[in-house]
Amino acid sequence: LDINYRTHNGILAAAAGIVDLLEYFFGNTIDSMPREKGFFEGNRPILLSETAEDDAAVMILGSDRKQSQIEFGAHQVLLMRTQASKDKLPSFFDGILATTILEAKGLEFDDVFLWNFVTDSKATQEWRILLTFLVDPKHDDPEHEKDLARMHAAEKNKDVKGMLRILQFSEQEHHIMCSELKQLYTAITRARVRVVIYDENPAMRAPLFYFFERL
């Protein structure tokens, strides 16, 4: 394995999980990517699944907004997928470093806060292919039967609205996910220390959050 001194194993594991998805579903569209190992251990992406928008802002900016803004531009960035998404940001993010994923390509930050990436996605049901990947017996993962049971149990949550059901994959019908996963990979790998993901839509975020929790 190549040693990565730029970031830690928590972020690298999340990035490797996305590469696994790309190779599994869209292997003919990407070059084989070597796995990297970090020199340091670290946390996987933080998923704000039970956090209201205002609370997410406090976590990102801190309780002292003026002081937190001084720090924010140098080491932290708020990432979203498009300029339209940026224009919709709540007013309490005015003045901080907020940029699209495309604009951040090639840049690095200590902390990356990914805001409404799935909520603002043009893909909807297509995100369920992540669950299809998890339960494929070809992975020889003894947890895949438990995953099916967990998904079935989670369906009782009315907020999930059917989004934790596996989806039969069709490359032609679900090709949008190739670019979605590549964008997600770019966003996560901008971070050196910490990735925090906030999505306001419980149903839309369910497949991605479940996938990251299982890494």
PDB file of C-alpha atoms in Angstrom:
ATOM      1  CA  LEU A   1       0.000   0.000   0.000  1.00  0.00           C
ATOM      2  CA  ASP A   2       1.121   3.559  -0.717  1.00  0.00           C
ATOM      3  CA  ILE A   3       1.596   5.684   2.410  1.00  0.00           C
ATOM      4  CA  ASN A   4      -0.361   8.931   2.482  1.00  0.00           C
ATOM      5  CA  TYR A   5       1.149  11.539   4.804  1.00  0.00           C
ATOM      6  CA  ARG A   6      -1.382  14.226   3.900  1.00  0.00           C
ATOM      7  CA  THR A   7      -4.420  12.790   5.669  1.00  0.00           C
ATOM      8  CA  HIS A   8      -5.357   9.951   8.019  1.00  0.00           C
ATOM      9  CA  ASN A   9      -6.902   6.503   7.743  1.00  0.00           C
ATOM     10  CA  GLY A  10     -10.440   7.604   8.626  1.00  0.00           C
ATOM     11  CA  ILE A  11     -10.743   9.860   5.590  1.00  0.00           C
ATOM     12  CA  LEU A  12      -8.823   7.410   3.396  1.00  0.00           C
ATOM     13  CA  ALA A  13     -11.225   4.600   4.349  1.00  0.00           C
ATOM     14  CA  ALA A  14     -14.208   6.698   3.286  1.00  0.00           C
ATOM     15  CA  ALA A  15     -12.501   7.607   0.006  1.00  0.00           C
ATOM     16  CA  ALA A  16     -11.635   3.948  -0.606  1.00  0.00           C
ATOM     17  CA  GLY A  17     -15.269   3.011  -0.029  1.00  0.00           C
ATOM     18  CA  ILE A  18     -16.330   5.398  -2.790  1.00  0.00           C
ATOM     19  CA  VAL A  19     -13.663   3.979  -5.109  1.00  0.00           C
ATOM     20  CA  ASP A  20     -15.019   0.492  -4.368  1.00  0.00           C
ATOM     21  CA  LEU A  21     -18.459   1.659  -5.505  1.00  0.00           C
ATOM     22  CA  LEU A  22     -17.079   3.178  -8.693  1.00  0.00           C
ATOM     23  CA  GLU A  23     -15.092   0.061  -9.548  1.00  0.00           C
ATOM     24  CA  TYR A  24     -18.056  -2.200  -8.787  1.00  0.00           C
ATOM     25  CA  PHE A  25     -20.700  -0.305 -10.752  1.00  0.00           C
ATOM     26  CA  PHE A  26     -18.718   1.715 -13.294  1.00  0.00           C
ATOM     27  CA  GLY A  27     -15.405  -0.087 -13.573  1.00  0.00           C
ATOM     28  CA  ASN A  28     -15.083   0.666 -17.275  1.00  0.00           C
ATOM     29  CA  THR A  29     -15.189   4.431 -16.658  1.00  0.00           C
ATOM     30  CA  ILE A  30     -12.251   4.781 -14.255  1.00  0.00           C
ATOM     31  CA  ASP A  31      -8.646   3.688 -14.043  1.00  0.00           C
ATOM     32  CA  SER A  32      -7.701   1.261 -11.305  1.00  0.00           C
ATOM     33  CA  MET A  33      -6.680   3.277  -8.243  1.00  0.00           C
ATOM     34  CA  PRO A  34      -4.129   1.972  -5.731  1.00  0.00           C
ATOM     35  CA  ARG A  35      -5.234   1.841  -2.106  1.00  0.00           C
ATOM     36  CA  GLU A  36      -3.457   4.203   0.266  1.00  0.00           C
ATOM     37  CA  LYS A  37      -2.722   3.836   3.950  1.00  0.00           C
ATOM     38  CA  GLY A  38      -2.388   6.828   6.201  1.00  0.00           C
ATOM     39  CA  PHE A  39       0.503   7.344   8.572  1.00  0.00           C
ATOM     40  CA  PHE A  40      -2.022   8.312  11.265  1.00  0.00           C
ATOM     41  CA  GLU A  41      -5.332   6.946  12.496  1.00  0.00           C
ATOM     42  CA  GLY A  42      -8.337   9.271  12.500  1.00  0.00           C
ATOM     43  CA  ASN A  43     -12.111   9.572  12.507  1.00  0.00           C
ATOM     44  CA  ARG A  44     -14.365   8.567   9.656  1.00  0.00           C
ATOM     45  CA  PRO A  45     -16.670  11.304   8.296  1.00  0.00           C
ATOM     46  CA  ILE A  46     -18.980  12.729  10.956  1.00  0.00           C
ATOM     47  CA  LEU A  47     -22.612  12.273   9.906  1.00  0.00           C
ATOM     48  CA  LEU A  48     -25.022  14.839  11.337  1.00  0.00           C
ATOM     49  CA  SER A  49     -28.094  12.633  11.188  1.00  0.00           C
ATOM     50  CA  GLU A  50     -29.926  13.958  14.239  1.00  0.00           C
ATOM     51  CA  THR A  51     -28.929  17.590  13.921  1.00  0.00           C
ATOM     52  CA  ALA A  52     -31.159  20.522  13.006  1.00  0.00           C
ATOM     53  CA  GLU A  53     -29.898  23.125  10.557  1.00  0.00           C
ATOM     54  CA  ASP A  54     -29.269  25.741  13.264  1.00  0.00           C
ATOM     55  CA  ASP A  55     -27.407  23.232  15.419  1.00  0.00           C
ATOM     56  CA  ALA A  56     -25.283  22.190  12.434  1.00  0.00           C
ATOM     57  CA  ALA A  57     -24.357  25.834  11.909  1.00  0.00           C
ATOM     58  CA  VAL A  58     -23.280  26.189  15.548  1.00  0.00           C
ATOM     59  CA  MET A  59     -21.139  23.071  15.226  1.00  0.00           C
ATOM     60  CA  ILE A  60     -19.504  24.404  12.074  1.00  0.00           C
ATOM     61  CA  LEU A  61     -19.110  28.046  13.078  1.00  0.00           C
ATOM     62  CA  GLY A  62     -18.877  27.746  16.841  1.00  0.00           C
ATOM     63  CA  SER A  63     -20.959  29.667  19.341  1.00  0.00           C
ATOM     64  CA  ASP A  64     -18.828  32.793  18.938  1.00  0.00           C
ATOM     65  CA  ARG A  65     -19.491  33.528  15.276  1.00  0.00           C
ATOM     66  CA  LYS A  66     -17.078  36.471  14.943  1.00  0.00           C
ATOM     67  CA  GLN A  67     -14.190  34.520  16.409  1.00  0.00           C
ATOM     68  CA  SER A  68     -14.999  31.385  14.385  1.00  0.00           C
ATOM     69  CA  GLN A  69     -15.012  33.324  11.114  1.00  0.00           C
ATOM     70  CA  ILE A  70     -11.403  34.363  11.708  1.00  0.00           C
ATOM     71  CA  GLU A  71     -10.418  30.685  11.737  1.00  0.00           C
ATOM     72  CA  PHE A  72     -12.801  29.483   9.064  1.00  0.00           C
ATOM     73  CA  GLY A  73     -11.230  30.854   5.912  1.00  0.00           C
ATOM     74  CA  ALA A  74      -7.714  29.618   6.566  1.00  0.00           C
ATOM     75  CA  HIS A  75      -8.324  25.986   7.451  1.00  0.00           C
ATOM     76  CA  GLN A  76     -11.978  25.145   6.868  1.00  0.00           C
ATOM     77  CA  VAL A  77     -14.365  25.176   3.960  1.00  0.00           C
ATOM     78  CA  LEU A  78     -18.084  24.675   3.455  1.00  0.00           C
ATOM     79  CA  LEU A  79     -18.627  22.681   0.256  1.00  0.00           C
ATOM     80  CA  MET A  80     -21.791  22.321  -1.774  1.00  0.00           C
ATOM     81  CA  ARG A  81     -22.448  20.955  -5.230  1.00  0.00           C
ATOM     82  CA  THR A  82     -23.492  24.012  -7.279  1.00  0.00           C
ATOM     83  CA  GLN A  83     -23.632  27.790  -7.244  1.00  0.00           C
ATOM     84  CA  ALA A  84     -27.415  27.483  -6.866  1.00  0.00           C
ATOM     85  CA  SER A  85     -26.853  25.440  -3.698  1.00  0.00           C
ATOM     86  CA  LYS A  86     -24.433  28.096  -2.492  1.00  0.00           C
ATOM     87  CA  ASP A  87     -27.012  30.819  -3.123  1.00  0.00           C
ATOM     88  CA  LYS A  88     -29.500  28.919  -0.945  1.00  0.00           C
ATOM     89  CA  LEU A  89     -27.190  28.769   2.085  1.00  0.00           C
ATOM     90  CA  PRO A  90     -28.746  30.104   5.300  1.00  0.00           C
ATOM     91  CA  SER A  91     -27.790  33.683   6.147  1.00  0.00           C
ATOM     92  CA  PHE A  92     -25.744  32.646   9.174  1.00  0.00           C
ATOM     93  CA  PHE A  93     -23.095  31.378   6.720  1.00  0.00           C
ATOM     94  CA  ASP A  94     -22.661  34.814   5.163  1.00  0.00           C
ATOM     95  CA  GLY A  95     -19.015  35.792   4.931  1.00  0.00           C
ATOM     96  CA  ILE A  96     -17.450  32.373   5.464  1.00  0.00           C
ATOM     97  CA  LEU A  97     -15.452  30.425   2.898  1.00  0.00           C
ATOM     98  CA  ALA A  98     -18.123  28.519   0.981  1.00  0.00           C
ATOM     99  CA  THR A  99     -17.433  27.085  -2.442  1.00  0.00           C
ATOM    100  CA  THR A 100     -18.592  24.474  -4.895  1.00  0.00           C
ATOM    101  CA  ILE A 101     -16.860  21.118  -5.123  1.00  0.00           C
ATOM    102  CA  LEU A 102     -15.628  21.946  -8.618  1.00  0.00           C
ATOM    103  CA  GLU A 103     -14.062  25.208  -7.412  1.00  0.00           C
ATOM    104  CA  ALA A 104     -12.329  23.369  -4.564  1.00  0.00           C
ATOM    105  CA  LYS A 105     -10.778  20.711  -6.788  1.00  0.00           C
ATOM    106  CA  GLY A 106      -7.020  20.613  -6.214  1.00  0.00           C
ATOM    107  CA  LEU A 107      -7.266  22.528  -2.919  1.00  0.00           C
ATOM    108  CA  GLU A 108      -6.825  21.146   0.592  1.00  0.00           C
ATOM    109  CA  PHE A 109      -8.281  22.146   3.959  1.00  0.00           C
ATOM    110  CA  ASP A 110      -8.042  20.811   7.483  1.00  0.00           C
ATOM    111  CA  ASP A 111     -11.823  20.545   7.795  1.00  0.00           C
ATOM    112  CA  VAL A 112     -14.418  20.028   5.090  1.00  0.00           C
ATOM    113  CA  PHE A 113     -18.108  20.544   5.823  1.00  0.00           C
ATOM    114  CA  LEU A 114     -20.214  19.019   3.057  1.00  0.00           C
ATOM    115  CA  TRP A 115     -23.616  20.725   2.989  1.00  0.00           C
ATOM    116  CA  ASN A 116     -26.749  19.127   1.461  1.00  0.00           C
ATOM    117  CA  PHE A 117     -24.790  17.108  -1.098  1.00  0.00           C
ATOM    118  CA  VAL A 118     -27.484  14.434  -1.420  1.00  0.00           C
ATOM    119  CA  THR A 119     -30.461  16.697  -0.725  1.00  0.00           C
ATOM    120  CA  ASP A 120     -29.500  18.856  -3.732  1.00  0.00           C
ATOM    121  CA  SER A 121     -28.654  15.877  -5.946  1.00  0.00           C
ATOM    122  CA  LYS A 122     -30.485  15.231  -9.220  1.00  0.00           C
ATOM    123  CA  ALA A 123     -30.263  11.551  -8.326  1.00  0.00           C
ATOM    124  CA  THR A 124     -32.967  10.317  -5.950  1.00  0.00           C
ATOM    125  CA  GLN A 125     -33.813   6.612  -5.825  1.00  0.00           C
ATOM    126  CA  GLU A 126     -30.498   5.939  -7.582  1.00  0.00           C
ATOM    127  CA  TRP A 127     -28.660   6.390  -4.270  1.00  0.00           C
ATOM    128  CA  ARG A 128     -30.120   3.047  -3.190  1.00  0.00           C
ATOM    129  CA  ILE A 129     -27.525   1.218  -5.309  1.00  0.00           C
ATOM    130  CA  LEU A 130     -25.134   1.782  -2.405  1.00  0.00           C
ATOM    131  CA  LEU A 131     -27.237  -0.682  -0.442  1.00  0.00           C
ATOM    132  CA  THR A 132     -27.163  -3.132  -3.333  1.00  0.00           C
ATOM    133  CA  PHE A 133     -23.382  -3.063  -3.105  1.00  0.00           C
ATOM    134  CA  LEU A 134     -23.423  -3.772   0.623  1.00  0.00           C
ATOM    135  CA  VAL A 135     -25.641  -6.848   0.429  1.00  0.00           C
ATOM    136  CA  ASP A 136     -24.025  -8.466  -2.621  1.00  0.00           C
ATOM    137  CA  PRO A 137     -22.912 -11.966  -1.489  1.00  0.00           C
ATOM    138  CA  LYS A 138     -19.951 -11.691  -3.897  1.00  0.00           C
ATOM    139  CA  HIS A 139     -18.242  -9.551  -1.285  1.00  0.00           C
ATOM    140  CA  ASP A 140     -18.164 -12.611   0.957  1.00  0.00           C
ATOM    141  CA  ASP A 141     -19.148 -10.380   3.852  1.00  0.00           C
ATOM    142  CA  PRO A 142     -20.927 -12.280   6.637  1.00  0.00           C
ATOM    143  CA  GLU A 143     -22.633  -9.029   7.620  1.00  0.00           C
ATOM    144  CA  HIS A 144     -24.698  -8.775   4.441  1.00  0.00           C
ATOM    145  CA  GLU A 145     -27.591 -10.809   5.860  1.00  0.00           C
ATOM    146  CA  LYS A 146     -27.578  -8.607   8.954  1.00  0.00           C
ATOM    147  CA  ASP A 147     -27.586  -5.559   6.693  1.00  0.00           C
ATOM    148  CA  LEU A 148     -30.778  -6.756   5.044  1.00  0.00           C
ATOM    149  CA  ALA A 149     -32.380  -7.172   8.464  1.00  0.00           C
ATOM    150  CA  ARG A 150     -31.217  -3.729   9.607  1.00  0.00           C
ATOM    151  CA  MET A 151     -32.577  -2.092   6.460  1.00  0.00           C
ATOM    152  CA  HIS A 152     -35.901  -3.851   6.899  1.00  0.00           C
ATOM    153  CA  ALA A 153     -36.102  -2.638  10.503  1.00  0.00           C
ATOM    154  CA  ALA A 154     -35.143   0.915   9.529  1.00  0.00           C
ATOM    155  CA  GLU A 155     -38.001   1.011   7.028  1.00  0.00           C
ATOM    156  CA  LYS A 156     -40.343   1.427   9.994  1.00  0.00           C
ATOM    157  CA  ASN A 157     -39.024   4.967  10.288  1.00  0.00           C
ATOM    158  CA  LYS A 158     -41.501   6.985   8.234  1.00  0.00           C
ATOM    159  CA  ASP A 159     -38.826   9.600   7.453  1.00  0.00           C
ATOM    160  CA  VAL A 160     -36.844   7.048   5.417  1.00  0.00           C
ATOM    161  CA  LYS A 161     -39.701   6.616   2.890  1.00  0.00           C
ATOM    162  CA  GLY A 162     -38.429   3.469   1.183  1.00  0.00           C
ATOM    163  CA  MET A 163     -34.877   4.718   0.674  1.00  0.00           C
ATOM    164  CA  LEU A 164     -33.302   1.822   2.586  1.00  0.00           C
ATOM    165  CA  ARG A 165     -34.379  -0.799   0.086  1.00  0.00           C
ATOM    166  CA  ILE A 166     -31.899  -2.298  -2.340  1.00  0.00           C
ATOM    167  CA  LEU A 167     -32.237  -1.273  -5.980  1.00  0.00           C
ATOM    168  CA  GLN A 168     -31.559  -3.557  -8.913  1.00  0.00           C
ATOM    169  CA  PHE A 169     -28.674  -1.889 -10.721  1.00  0.00           C
ATOM    170  CA  SER A 170     -28.798  -0.872 -14.365  1.00  0.00           C
ATOM    171  CA  GLU A 171     -25.807   1.032 -15.713  1.00  0.00           C
ATOM    172  CA  GLN A 172     -27.981   2.677 -18.353  1.00  0.00           C
ATOM    173  CA  GLU A 173     -30.655   3.810 -15.909  1.00  0.00           C
ATOM    174  CA  HIS A 174     -28.330   4.718 -13.055  1.00  0.00           C
ATOM    175  CA  HIS A 175     -25.390   6.248 -14.939  1.00  0.00           C
ATOM    176  CA  ILE A 176     -25.909   9.542 -13.078  1.00  0.00           C
ATOM    177  CA  MET A 177     -24.381   7.875 -10.030  1.00  0.00           C
ATOM    178  CA  CYS A 178     -20.993   7.680 -11.713  1.00  0.00           C
ATOM    179  CA  SER A 179     -20.596  11.461 -11.678  1.00  0.00           C
ATOM    180  CA  GLU A 180     -22.259  11.703  -8.245  1.00  0.00           C
ATOM    181  CA  LEU A 181     -19.727   9.336  -6.696  1.00  0.00           C
ATOM    182  CA  LYS A 182     -16.812  11.081  -8.369  1.00  0.00           C
ATOM    183  CA  GLN A 183     -18.001  14.422  -6.973  1.00  0.00           C
ATOM    184  CA  LEU A 184     -18.358  12.879  -3.531  1.00  0.00           C
ATOM    185  CA  TYR A 185     -14.830  11.479  -3.745  1.00  0.00           C
ATOM    186  CA  THR A 186     -13.468  14.899  -4.702  1.00  0.00           C
ATOM    187  CA  ALA A 187     -15.266  16.572  -1.804  1.00  0.00           C
ATOM    188  CA  ILE A 188     -14.099  14.126   0.848  1.00  0.00           C
ATOM    189  CA  THR A 189     -10.491  14.099  -0.307  1.00  0.00           C
ATOM    190  CA  ARG A 190     -10.185  17.872   0.094  1.00  0.00           C
ATOM    191  CA  ALA A 191      -9.891  17.269   3.854  1.00  0.00           C
ATOM    192  CA  ARG A 192      -6.739  16.590   5.830  1.00  0.00           C
ATOM    193  CA  VAL A 193      -8.227  16.246   9.318  1.00  0.00           C
ATOM    194  CA  ARG A 194     -12.017  16.161   9.466  1.00  0.00           C
ATOM    195  CA  VAL A 195     -15.039  15.642   7.232  1.00  0.00           C
ATOM    196  CA  VAL A 196     -18.509  16.597   8.481  1.00  0.00           C
ATOM    197  CA  ILE A 197     -21.549  15.794   6.351  1.00  0.00           C
ATOM    198  CA  TYR A 198     -24.914  17.499   6.819  1.00  0.00           C
ATOM    199  CA  ASP A 199     -27.987  16.711   4.732  1.00  0.00           C
ATOM    200  CA  GLU A 200     -31.347  18.073   5.734  1.00  0.00           C
ATOM    201  CA  ASN A 201     -33.493  15.445   3.950  1.00  0.00           C
ATOM    202  CA  PRO A 202     -33.686  12.235   6.064  1.00  0.00           C
ATOM    203  CA  ALA A 203     -34.928  10.063   3.196  1.00  0.00           C
ATOM    204  CA  MET A 204     -32.405  11.288   0.636  1.00  0.00           C
ATOM    205  CA  ARG A 205     -29.429  10.949   2.960  1.00  0.00           C
ATOM    206  CA  ALA A 206     -30.414   7.501   4.282  1.00  0.00           C
ATOM    207  CA  PRO A 207     -28.520   5.300   1.765  1.00  0.00           C
ATOM    208  CA  LEU A 208     -25.293   7.336   1.889  1.00  0.00           C
ATOM    209  CA  PHE A 209     -25.273   7.642   5.671  1.00  0.00           C
ATOM    210  CA  TYR A 210     -25.984   3.938   6.041  1.00  0.00           C
ATOM    211  CA  PHE A 211     -23.142   3.125   3.663  1.00  0.00           C
ATOM    212  CA  PHE A 212     -20.643   5.280   5.566  1.00  0.00           C
ATOM    213  CA  GLU A 213     -21.764   3.830   8.901  1.00  0.00           C
ATOM    214  CA  ARG A 214     -20.949   0.366   7.571  1.00  0.00           C
ATOM    215  CA  LEU A 215     -17.440   1.161   6.392  1.00  0.00           C
TER     216      LEU A 215
END
